[in-house]
PDB file of C-alpha atoms in Angstrom:
ATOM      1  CA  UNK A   1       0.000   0.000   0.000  1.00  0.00           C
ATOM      2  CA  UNK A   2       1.187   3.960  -1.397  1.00  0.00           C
ATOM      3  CA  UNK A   3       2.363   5.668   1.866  1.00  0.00           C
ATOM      4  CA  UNK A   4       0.937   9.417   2.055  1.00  0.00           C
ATOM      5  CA  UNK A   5       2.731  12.243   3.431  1.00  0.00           C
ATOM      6  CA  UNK A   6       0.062  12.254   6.240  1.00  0.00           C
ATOM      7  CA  UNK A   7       1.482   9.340   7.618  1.00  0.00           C
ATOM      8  CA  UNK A   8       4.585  11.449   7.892  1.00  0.00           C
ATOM      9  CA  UNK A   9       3.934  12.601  12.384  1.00  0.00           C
ATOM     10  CA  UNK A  10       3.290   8.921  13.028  1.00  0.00           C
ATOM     11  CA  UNK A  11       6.600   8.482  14.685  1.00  0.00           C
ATOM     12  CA  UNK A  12       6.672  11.461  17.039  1.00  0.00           C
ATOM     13  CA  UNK A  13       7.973  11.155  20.542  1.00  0.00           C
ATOM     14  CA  UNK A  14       4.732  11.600  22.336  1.00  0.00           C
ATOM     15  CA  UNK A  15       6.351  11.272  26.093  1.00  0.00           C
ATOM     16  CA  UNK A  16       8.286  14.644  25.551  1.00  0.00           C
ATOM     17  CA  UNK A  17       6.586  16.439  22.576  1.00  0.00           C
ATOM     18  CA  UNK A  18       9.686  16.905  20.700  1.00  0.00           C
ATOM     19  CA  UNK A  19      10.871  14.911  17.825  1.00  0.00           C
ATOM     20  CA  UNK A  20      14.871  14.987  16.835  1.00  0.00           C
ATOM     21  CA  UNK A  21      14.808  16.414  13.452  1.00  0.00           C
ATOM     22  CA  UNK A  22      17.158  13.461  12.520  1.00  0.00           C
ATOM     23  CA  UNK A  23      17.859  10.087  13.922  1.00  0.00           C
ATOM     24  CA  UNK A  24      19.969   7.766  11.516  1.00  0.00           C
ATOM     25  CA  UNK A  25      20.336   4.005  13.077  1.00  0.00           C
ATOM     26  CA  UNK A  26      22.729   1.539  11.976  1.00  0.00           C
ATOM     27  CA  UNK A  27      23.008   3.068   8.613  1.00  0.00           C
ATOM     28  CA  UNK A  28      24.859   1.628   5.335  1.00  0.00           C
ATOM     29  CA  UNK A  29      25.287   1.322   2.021  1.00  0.00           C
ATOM     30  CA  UNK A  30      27.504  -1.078   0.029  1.00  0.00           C
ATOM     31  CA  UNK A  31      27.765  -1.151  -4.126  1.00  0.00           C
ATOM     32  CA  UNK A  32      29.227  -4.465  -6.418  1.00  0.00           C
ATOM     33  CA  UNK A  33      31.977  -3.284  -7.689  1.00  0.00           C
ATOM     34  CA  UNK A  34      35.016  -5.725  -9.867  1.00  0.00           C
ATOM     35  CA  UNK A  35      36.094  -6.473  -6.510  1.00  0.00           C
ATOM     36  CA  UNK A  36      32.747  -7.869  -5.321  1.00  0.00           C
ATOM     37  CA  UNK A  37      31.261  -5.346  -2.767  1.00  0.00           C
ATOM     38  CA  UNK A  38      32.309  -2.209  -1.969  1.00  0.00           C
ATOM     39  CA  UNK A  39      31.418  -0.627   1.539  1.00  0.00           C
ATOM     40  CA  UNK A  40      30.518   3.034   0.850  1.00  0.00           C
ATOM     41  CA  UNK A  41      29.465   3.469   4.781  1.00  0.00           C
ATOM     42  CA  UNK A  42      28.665   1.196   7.427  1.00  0.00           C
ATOM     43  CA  UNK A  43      27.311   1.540  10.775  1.00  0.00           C
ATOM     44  CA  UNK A  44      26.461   4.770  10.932  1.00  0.00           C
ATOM     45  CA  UNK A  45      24.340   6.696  14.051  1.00  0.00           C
ATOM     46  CA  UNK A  46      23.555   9.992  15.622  1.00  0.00           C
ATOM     47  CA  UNK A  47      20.922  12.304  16.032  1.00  0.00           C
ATOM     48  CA  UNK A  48      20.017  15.969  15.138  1.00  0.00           C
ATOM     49  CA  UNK A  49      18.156  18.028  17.261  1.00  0.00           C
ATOM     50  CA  UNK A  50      15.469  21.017  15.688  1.00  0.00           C
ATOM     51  CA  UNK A  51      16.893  23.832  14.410  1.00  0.00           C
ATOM     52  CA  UNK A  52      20.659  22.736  15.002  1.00  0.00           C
ATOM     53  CA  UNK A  53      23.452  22.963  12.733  1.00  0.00           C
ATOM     54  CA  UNK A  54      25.496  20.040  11.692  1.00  0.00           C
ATOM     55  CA  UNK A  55      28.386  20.030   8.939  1.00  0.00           C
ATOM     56  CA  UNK A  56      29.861  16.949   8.326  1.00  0.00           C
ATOM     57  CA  UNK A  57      33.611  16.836   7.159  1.00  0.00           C
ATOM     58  CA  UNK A  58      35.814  13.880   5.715  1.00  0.00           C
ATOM     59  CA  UNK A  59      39.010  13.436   2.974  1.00  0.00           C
ATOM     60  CA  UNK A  60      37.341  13.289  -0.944  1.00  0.00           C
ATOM     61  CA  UNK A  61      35.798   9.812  -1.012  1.00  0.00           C
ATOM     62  CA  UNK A  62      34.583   9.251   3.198  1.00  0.00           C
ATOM     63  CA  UNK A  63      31.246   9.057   2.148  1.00  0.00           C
ATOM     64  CA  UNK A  64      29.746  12.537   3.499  1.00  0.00           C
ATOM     65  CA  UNK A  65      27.906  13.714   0.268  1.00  0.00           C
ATOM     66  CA  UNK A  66      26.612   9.571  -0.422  1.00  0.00           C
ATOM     67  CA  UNK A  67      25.371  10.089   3.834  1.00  0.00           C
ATOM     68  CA  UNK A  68      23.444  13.478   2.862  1.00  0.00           C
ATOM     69  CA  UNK A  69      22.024  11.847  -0.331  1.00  0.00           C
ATOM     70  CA  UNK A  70      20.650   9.125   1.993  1.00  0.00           C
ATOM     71  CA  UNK A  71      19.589  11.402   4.787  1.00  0.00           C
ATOM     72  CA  UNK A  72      17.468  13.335   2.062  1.00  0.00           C
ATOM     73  CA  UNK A  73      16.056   9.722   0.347  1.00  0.00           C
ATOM     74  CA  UNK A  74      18.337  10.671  -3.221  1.00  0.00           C
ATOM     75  CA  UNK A  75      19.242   7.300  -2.376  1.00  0.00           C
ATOM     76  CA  UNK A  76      18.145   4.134  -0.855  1.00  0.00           C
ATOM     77  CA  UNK A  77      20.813   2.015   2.338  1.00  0.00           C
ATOM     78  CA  UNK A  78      21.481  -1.040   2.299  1.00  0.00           C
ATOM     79  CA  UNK A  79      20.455  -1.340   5.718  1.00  0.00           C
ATOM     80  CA  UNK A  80      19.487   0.937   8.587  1.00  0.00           C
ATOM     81  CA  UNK A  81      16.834   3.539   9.046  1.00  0.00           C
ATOM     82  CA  UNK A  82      16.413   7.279   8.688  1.00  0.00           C
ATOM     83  CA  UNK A  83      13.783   9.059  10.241  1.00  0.00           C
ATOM     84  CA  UNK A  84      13.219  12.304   9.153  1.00  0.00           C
ATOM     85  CA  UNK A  85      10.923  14.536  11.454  1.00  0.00           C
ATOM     86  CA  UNK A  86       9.676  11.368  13.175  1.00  0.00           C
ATOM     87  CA  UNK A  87       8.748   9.835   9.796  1.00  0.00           C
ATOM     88  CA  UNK A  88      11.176   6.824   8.883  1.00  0.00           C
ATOM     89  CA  UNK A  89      11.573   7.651   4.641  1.00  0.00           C
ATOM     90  CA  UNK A  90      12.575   4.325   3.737  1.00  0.00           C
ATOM     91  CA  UNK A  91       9.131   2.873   4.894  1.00  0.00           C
ATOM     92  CA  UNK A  92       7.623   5.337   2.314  1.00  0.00           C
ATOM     93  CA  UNK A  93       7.882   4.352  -1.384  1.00  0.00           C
ATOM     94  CA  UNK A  94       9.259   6.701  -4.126  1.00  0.00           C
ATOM     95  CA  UNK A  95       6.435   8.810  -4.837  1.00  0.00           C
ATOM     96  CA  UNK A  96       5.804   9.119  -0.815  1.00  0.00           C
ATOM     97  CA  UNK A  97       9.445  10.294  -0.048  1.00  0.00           C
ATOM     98  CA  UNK A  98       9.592  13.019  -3.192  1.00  0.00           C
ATOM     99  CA  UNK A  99       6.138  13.753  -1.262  1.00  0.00           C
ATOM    100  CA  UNK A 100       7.929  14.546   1.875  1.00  0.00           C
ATOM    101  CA  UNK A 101      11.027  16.162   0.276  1.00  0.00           C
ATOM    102  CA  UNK A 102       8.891  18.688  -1.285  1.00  0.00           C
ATOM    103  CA  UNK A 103       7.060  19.201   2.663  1.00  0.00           C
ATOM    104  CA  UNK A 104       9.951  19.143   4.586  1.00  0.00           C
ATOM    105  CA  UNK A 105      13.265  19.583   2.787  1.00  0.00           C
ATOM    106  CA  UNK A 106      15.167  22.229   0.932  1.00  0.00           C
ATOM    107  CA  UNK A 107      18.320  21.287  -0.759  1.00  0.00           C
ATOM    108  CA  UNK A 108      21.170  23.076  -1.638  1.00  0.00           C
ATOM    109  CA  UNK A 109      23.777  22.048  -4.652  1.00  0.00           C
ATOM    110  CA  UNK A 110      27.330  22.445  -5.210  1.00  0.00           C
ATOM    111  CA  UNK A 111      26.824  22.669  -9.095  1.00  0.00           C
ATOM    112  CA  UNK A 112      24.043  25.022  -8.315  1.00  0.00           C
ATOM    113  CA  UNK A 113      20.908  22.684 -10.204  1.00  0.00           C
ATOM    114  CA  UNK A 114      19.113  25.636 -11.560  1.00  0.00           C
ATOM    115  CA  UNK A 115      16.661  25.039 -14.994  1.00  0.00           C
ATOM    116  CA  UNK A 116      18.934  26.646 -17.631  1.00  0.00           C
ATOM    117  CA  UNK A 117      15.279  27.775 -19.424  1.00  0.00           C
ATOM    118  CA  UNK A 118      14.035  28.987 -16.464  1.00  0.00           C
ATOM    119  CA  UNK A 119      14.723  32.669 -15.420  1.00  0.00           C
ATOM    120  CA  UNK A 120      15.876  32.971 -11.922  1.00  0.00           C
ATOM    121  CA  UNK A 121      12.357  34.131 -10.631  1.00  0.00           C
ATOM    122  CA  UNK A 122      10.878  31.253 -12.123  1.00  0.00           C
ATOM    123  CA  UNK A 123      13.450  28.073 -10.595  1.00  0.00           C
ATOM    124  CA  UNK A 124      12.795  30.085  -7.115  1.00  0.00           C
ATOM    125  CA  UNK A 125       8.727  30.036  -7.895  1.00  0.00           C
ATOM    126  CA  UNK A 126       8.688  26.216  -9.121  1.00  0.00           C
ATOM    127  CA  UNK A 127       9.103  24.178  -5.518  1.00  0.00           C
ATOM    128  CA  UNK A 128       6.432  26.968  -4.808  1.00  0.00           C
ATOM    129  CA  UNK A 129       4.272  26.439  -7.686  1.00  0.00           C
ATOM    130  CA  UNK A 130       4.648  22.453  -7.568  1.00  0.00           C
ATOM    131  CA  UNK A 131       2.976  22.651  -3.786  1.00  0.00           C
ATOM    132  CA  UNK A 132       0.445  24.628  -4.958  1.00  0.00           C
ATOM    133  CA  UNK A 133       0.756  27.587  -3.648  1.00  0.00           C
ATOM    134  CA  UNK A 134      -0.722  30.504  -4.833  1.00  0.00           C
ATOM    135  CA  UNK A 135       1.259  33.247  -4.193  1.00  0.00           C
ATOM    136  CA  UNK A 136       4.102  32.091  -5.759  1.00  0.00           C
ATOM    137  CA  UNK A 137       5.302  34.968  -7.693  1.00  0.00           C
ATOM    138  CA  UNK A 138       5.100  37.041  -4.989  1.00  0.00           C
ATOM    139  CA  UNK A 139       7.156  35.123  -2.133  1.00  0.00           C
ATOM    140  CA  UNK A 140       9.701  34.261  -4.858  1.00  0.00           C
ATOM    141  CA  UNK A 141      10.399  37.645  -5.955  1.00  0.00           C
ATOM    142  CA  UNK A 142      10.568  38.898  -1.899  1.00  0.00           C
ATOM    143  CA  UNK A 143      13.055  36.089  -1.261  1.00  0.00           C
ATOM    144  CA  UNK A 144      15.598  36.795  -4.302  1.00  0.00           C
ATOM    145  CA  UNK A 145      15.478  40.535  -2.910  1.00  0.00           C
ATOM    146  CA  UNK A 146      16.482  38.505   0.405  1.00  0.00           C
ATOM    147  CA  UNK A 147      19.081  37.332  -1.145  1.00  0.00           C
ATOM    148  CA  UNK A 148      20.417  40.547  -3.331  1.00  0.00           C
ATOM    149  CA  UNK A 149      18.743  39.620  -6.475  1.00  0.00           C
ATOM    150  CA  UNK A 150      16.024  41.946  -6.874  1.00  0.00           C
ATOM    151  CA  UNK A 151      17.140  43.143 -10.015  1.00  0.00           C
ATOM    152  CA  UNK A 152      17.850  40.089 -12.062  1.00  0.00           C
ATOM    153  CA  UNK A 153      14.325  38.487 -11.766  1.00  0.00           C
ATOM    154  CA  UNK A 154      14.027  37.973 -15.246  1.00  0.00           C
ATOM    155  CA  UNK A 155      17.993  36.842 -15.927  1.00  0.00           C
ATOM    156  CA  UNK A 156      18.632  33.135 -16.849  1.00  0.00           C
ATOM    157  CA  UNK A 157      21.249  31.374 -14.989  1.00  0.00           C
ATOM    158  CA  UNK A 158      23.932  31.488 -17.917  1.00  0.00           C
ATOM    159  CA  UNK A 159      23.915  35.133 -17.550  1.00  0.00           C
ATOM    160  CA  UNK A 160      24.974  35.160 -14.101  1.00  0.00           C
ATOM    161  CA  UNK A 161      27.647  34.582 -11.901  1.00  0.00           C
ATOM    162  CA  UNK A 162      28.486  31.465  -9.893  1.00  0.00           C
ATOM    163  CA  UNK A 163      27.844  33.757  -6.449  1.00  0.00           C
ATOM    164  CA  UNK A 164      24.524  34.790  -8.358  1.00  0.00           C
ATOM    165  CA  UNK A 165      23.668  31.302  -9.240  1.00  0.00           C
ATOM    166  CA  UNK A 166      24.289  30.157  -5.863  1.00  0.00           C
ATOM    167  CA  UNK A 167      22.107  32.951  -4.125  1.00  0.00           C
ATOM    168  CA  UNK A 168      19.000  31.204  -6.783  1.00  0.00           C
ATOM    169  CA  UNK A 169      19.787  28.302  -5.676  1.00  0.00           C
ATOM    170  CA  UNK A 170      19.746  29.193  -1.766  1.00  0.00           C
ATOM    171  CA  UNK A 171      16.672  31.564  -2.671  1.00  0.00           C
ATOM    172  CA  UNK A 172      14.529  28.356  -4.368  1.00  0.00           C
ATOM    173  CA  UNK A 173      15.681  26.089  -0.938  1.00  0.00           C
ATOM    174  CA  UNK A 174      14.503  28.458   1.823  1.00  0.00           C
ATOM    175  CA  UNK A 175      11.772  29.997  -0.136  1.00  0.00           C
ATOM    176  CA  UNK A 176       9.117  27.369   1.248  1.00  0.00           C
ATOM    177  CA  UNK A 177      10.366  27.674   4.613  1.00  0.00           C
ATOM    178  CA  UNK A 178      11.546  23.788   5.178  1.00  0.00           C
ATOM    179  CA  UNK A 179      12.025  22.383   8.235  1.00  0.00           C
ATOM    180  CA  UNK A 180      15.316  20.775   7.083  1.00  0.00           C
ATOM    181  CA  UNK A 181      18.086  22.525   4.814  1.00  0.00           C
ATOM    182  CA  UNK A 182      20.844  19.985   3.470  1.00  0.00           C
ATOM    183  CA  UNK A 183      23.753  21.641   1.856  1.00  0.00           C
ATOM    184  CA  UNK A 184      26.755  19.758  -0.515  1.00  0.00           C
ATOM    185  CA  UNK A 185      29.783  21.620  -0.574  1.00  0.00           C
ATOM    186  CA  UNK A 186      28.068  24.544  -1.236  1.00  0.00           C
ATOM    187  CA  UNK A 187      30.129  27.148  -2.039  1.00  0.00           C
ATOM    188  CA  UNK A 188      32.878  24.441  -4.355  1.00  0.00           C
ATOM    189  CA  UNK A 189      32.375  26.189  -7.174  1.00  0.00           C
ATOM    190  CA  UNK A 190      32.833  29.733  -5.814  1.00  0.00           C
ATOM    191  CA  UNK A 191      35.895  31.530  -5.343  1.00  0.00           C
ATOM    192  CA  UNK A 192      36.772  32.614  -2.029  1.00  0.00           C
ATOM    193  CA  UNK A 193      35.181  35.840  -1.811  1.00  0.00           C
ATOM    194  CA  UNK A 194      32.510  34.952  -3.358  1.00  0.00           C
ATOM    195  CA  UNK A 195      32.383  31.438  -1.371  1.00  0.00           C
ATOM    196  CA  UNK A 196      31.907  33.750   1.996  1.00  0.00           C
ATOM    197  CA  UNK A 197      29.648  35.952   1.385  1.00  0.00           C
ATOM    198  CA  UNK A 198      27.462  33.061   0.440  1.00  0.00           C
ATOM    199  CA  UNK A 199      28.172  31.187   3.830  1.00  0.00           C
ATOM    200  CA  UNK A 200      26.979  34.637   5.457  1.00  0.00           C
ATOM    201  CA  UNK A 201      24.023  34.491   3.895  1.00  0.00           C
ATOM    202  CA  UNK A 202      23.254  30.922   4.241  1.00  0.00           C
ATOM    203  CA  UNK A 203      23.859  30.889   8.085  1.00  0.00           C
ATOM    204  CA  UNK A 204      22.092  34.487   8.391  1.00  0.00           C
ATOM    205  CA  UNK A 205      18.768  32.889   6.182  1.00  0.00           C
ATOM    206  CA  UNK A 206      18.896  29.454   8.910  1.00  0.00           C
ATOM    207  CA  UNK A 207      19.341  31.800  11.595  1.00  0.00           C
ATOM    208  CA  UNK A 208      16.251  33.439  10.448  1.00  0.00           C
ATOM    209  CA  UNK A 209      14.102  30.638   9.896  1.00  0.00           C
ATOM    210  CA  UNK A 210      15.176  28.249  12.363  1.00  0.00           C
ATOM    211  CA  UNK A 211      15.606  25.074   9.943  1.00  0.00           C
ATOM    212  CA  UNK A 212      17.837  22.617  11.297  1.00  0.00           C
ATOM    213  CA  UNK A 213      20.682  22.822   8.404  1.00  0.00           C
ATOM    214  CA  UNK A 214      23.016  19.826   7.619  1.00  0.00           C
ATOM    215  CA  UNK A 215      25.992  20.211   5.025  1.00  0.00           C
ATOM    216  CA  UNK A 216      29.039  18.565   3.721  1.00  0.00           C
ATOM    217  CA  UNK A 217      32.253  20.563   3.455  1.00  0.00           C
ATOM    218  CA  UNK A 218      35.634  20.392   2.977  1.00  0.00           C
ATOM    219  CA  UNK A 219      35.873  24.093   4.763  1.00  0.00           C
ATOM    220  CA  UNK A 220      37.497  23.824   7.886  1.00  0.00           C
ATOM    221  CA  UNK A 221      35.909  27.619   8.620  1.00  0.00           C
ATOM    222  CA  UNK A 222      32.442  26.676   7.262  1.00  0.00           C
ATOM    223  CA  UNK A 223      32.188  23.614   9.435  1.00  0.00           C
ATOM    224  CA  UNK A 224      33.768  25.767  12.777  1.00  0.00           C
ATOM    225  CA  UNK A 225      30.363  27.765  12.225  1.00  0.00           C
ATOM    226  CA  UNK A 226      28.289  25.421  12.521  1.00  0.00           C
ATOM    227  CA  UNK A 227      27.395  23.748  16.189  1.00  0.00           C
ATOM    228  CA  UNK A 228      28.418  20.217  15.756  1.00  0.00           C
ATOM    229  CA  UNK A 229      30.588  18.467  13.184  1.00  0.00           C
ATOM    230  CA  UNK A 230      30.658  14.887  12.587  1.00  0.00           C
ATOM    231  CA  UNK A 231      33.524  13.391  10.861  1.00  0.00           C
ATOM    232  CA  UNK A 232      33.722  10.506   8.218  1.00  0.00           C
ATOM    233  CA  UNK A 233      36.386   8.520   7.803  1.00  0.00           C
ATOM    234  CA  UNK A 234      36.828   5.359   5.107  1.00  0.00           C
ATOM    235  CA  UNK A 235      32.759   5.155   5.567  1.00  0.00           C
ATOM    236  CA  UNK A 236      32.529   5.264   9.310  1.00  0.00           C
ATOM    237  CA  UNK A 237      31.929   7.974  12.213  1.00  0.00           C
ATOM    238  CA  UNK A 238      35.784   8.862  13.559  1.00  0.00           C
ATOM    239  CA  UNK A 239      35.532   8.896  17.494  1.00  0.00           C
TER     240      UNK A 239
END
């Protein structure tokens, strides 16, 4: 039977009222490979609280950005569970978890992601328009002021920069207020002006909205920002 996003409270912790935002249990993910298997991660738990800020670190090839795609349901584990909100995803099918994403989640790209035939107005309206909402136009066009954009509404991302690009792309993932912001590598393709005044903004939009926001980064100084940092090493959490 089709889960349906509301299913998605039927997990909440009832004896305190407050659900972790996160809770990954015994989580991996192995691929065949020539070799046989390959273990990508294994055994991998914690817990995020509401509104708290995570960054998760590792050396090119740990397994951070495969953990995000898995926290956010891009992918499927091998084994273990991920409950999102109080809502385990991998009990929901495909159509059920792109159900909740579009609830709950906003995601932020290191290659940015923007519709090349969209103008920036419209990739910040379209996770607006797609949940119906019908003010759309409106909220999208006060959020890429937000973000410094109020004059190229009408540009399409290949005329603008990679800061202006990534200030879309943050626009379209807070624009619906989600209760979760993931972020991978974020500011990768920026250079490092550019790269910080981005961070400022990101952290200064959270702040504002009180998401809980989880992201992957090789930035020593973007991770310091944030409250906790987990590390990955060769798949696992280092002590």
């Amino acid at each position: 039977m089709r889960d349906h996003p509301e299913a998605f409270k039927q997990n909440a912790d009832l004896d305190t009222g407050r659900t972790p935002a996160i809770q990954v249990s015994a989580l991996a993910k192995k691929v065949a490979d020539a070799s046989g298997e390959l273990t990508i991660l294994q055994d991998i738990d914690f817990t995020v609280q509401p509104a708290e800020t995570l960054a998760l670190v590792g050396a090119s090839g740990s397994g951070k950005s495969t953990l995000l795609g898995l926290l956010a349901g891009l992918d499927t584990p091998t084994s273990g569970t991920v409950l999102l909100d109080g809502t385990d995803i991998f009990a929901l099918d495909e159509d059920g978890r792109a159900a909740f994403r579009k609830a709950k989640l906003g995601f932020v790209f290191q290659s940015f992601q923007l519709l090349g035939h969209l103008t920036a107005l419209e990739n910040v309206m379209l996770p607006l328009e797609l949940r119906g909402d019908a003010d759309a136009r409106a909220k999208a066009s006060e959020m890429l002021g937000r973000v410094g954009l109020g004059s190229r509404l009408k540009h399409y991302p290949k005329f603008l920069s990679g800061g202006e690009q990534q200030r879309v792309a943050l626009a379209r993932a807070f624009v619906t207020e989600p209760p979760l912001l993931f972020a991978d590598e974020p500011t990768g393709s920026l250079d490092a002006a550019t790269g910080e005044a981005v961070i400022q903004l990101m952290f200064e939009l959270n702040r504002e909205r009180g998401s809980t926001l989880v992201l992957v980064t090789h930035d020593n100084a973007m991770a310091a920002r944030c409250g906790r940092t987990l590390t990955i090493a060769a798949g696992r959490l280092a002590a």
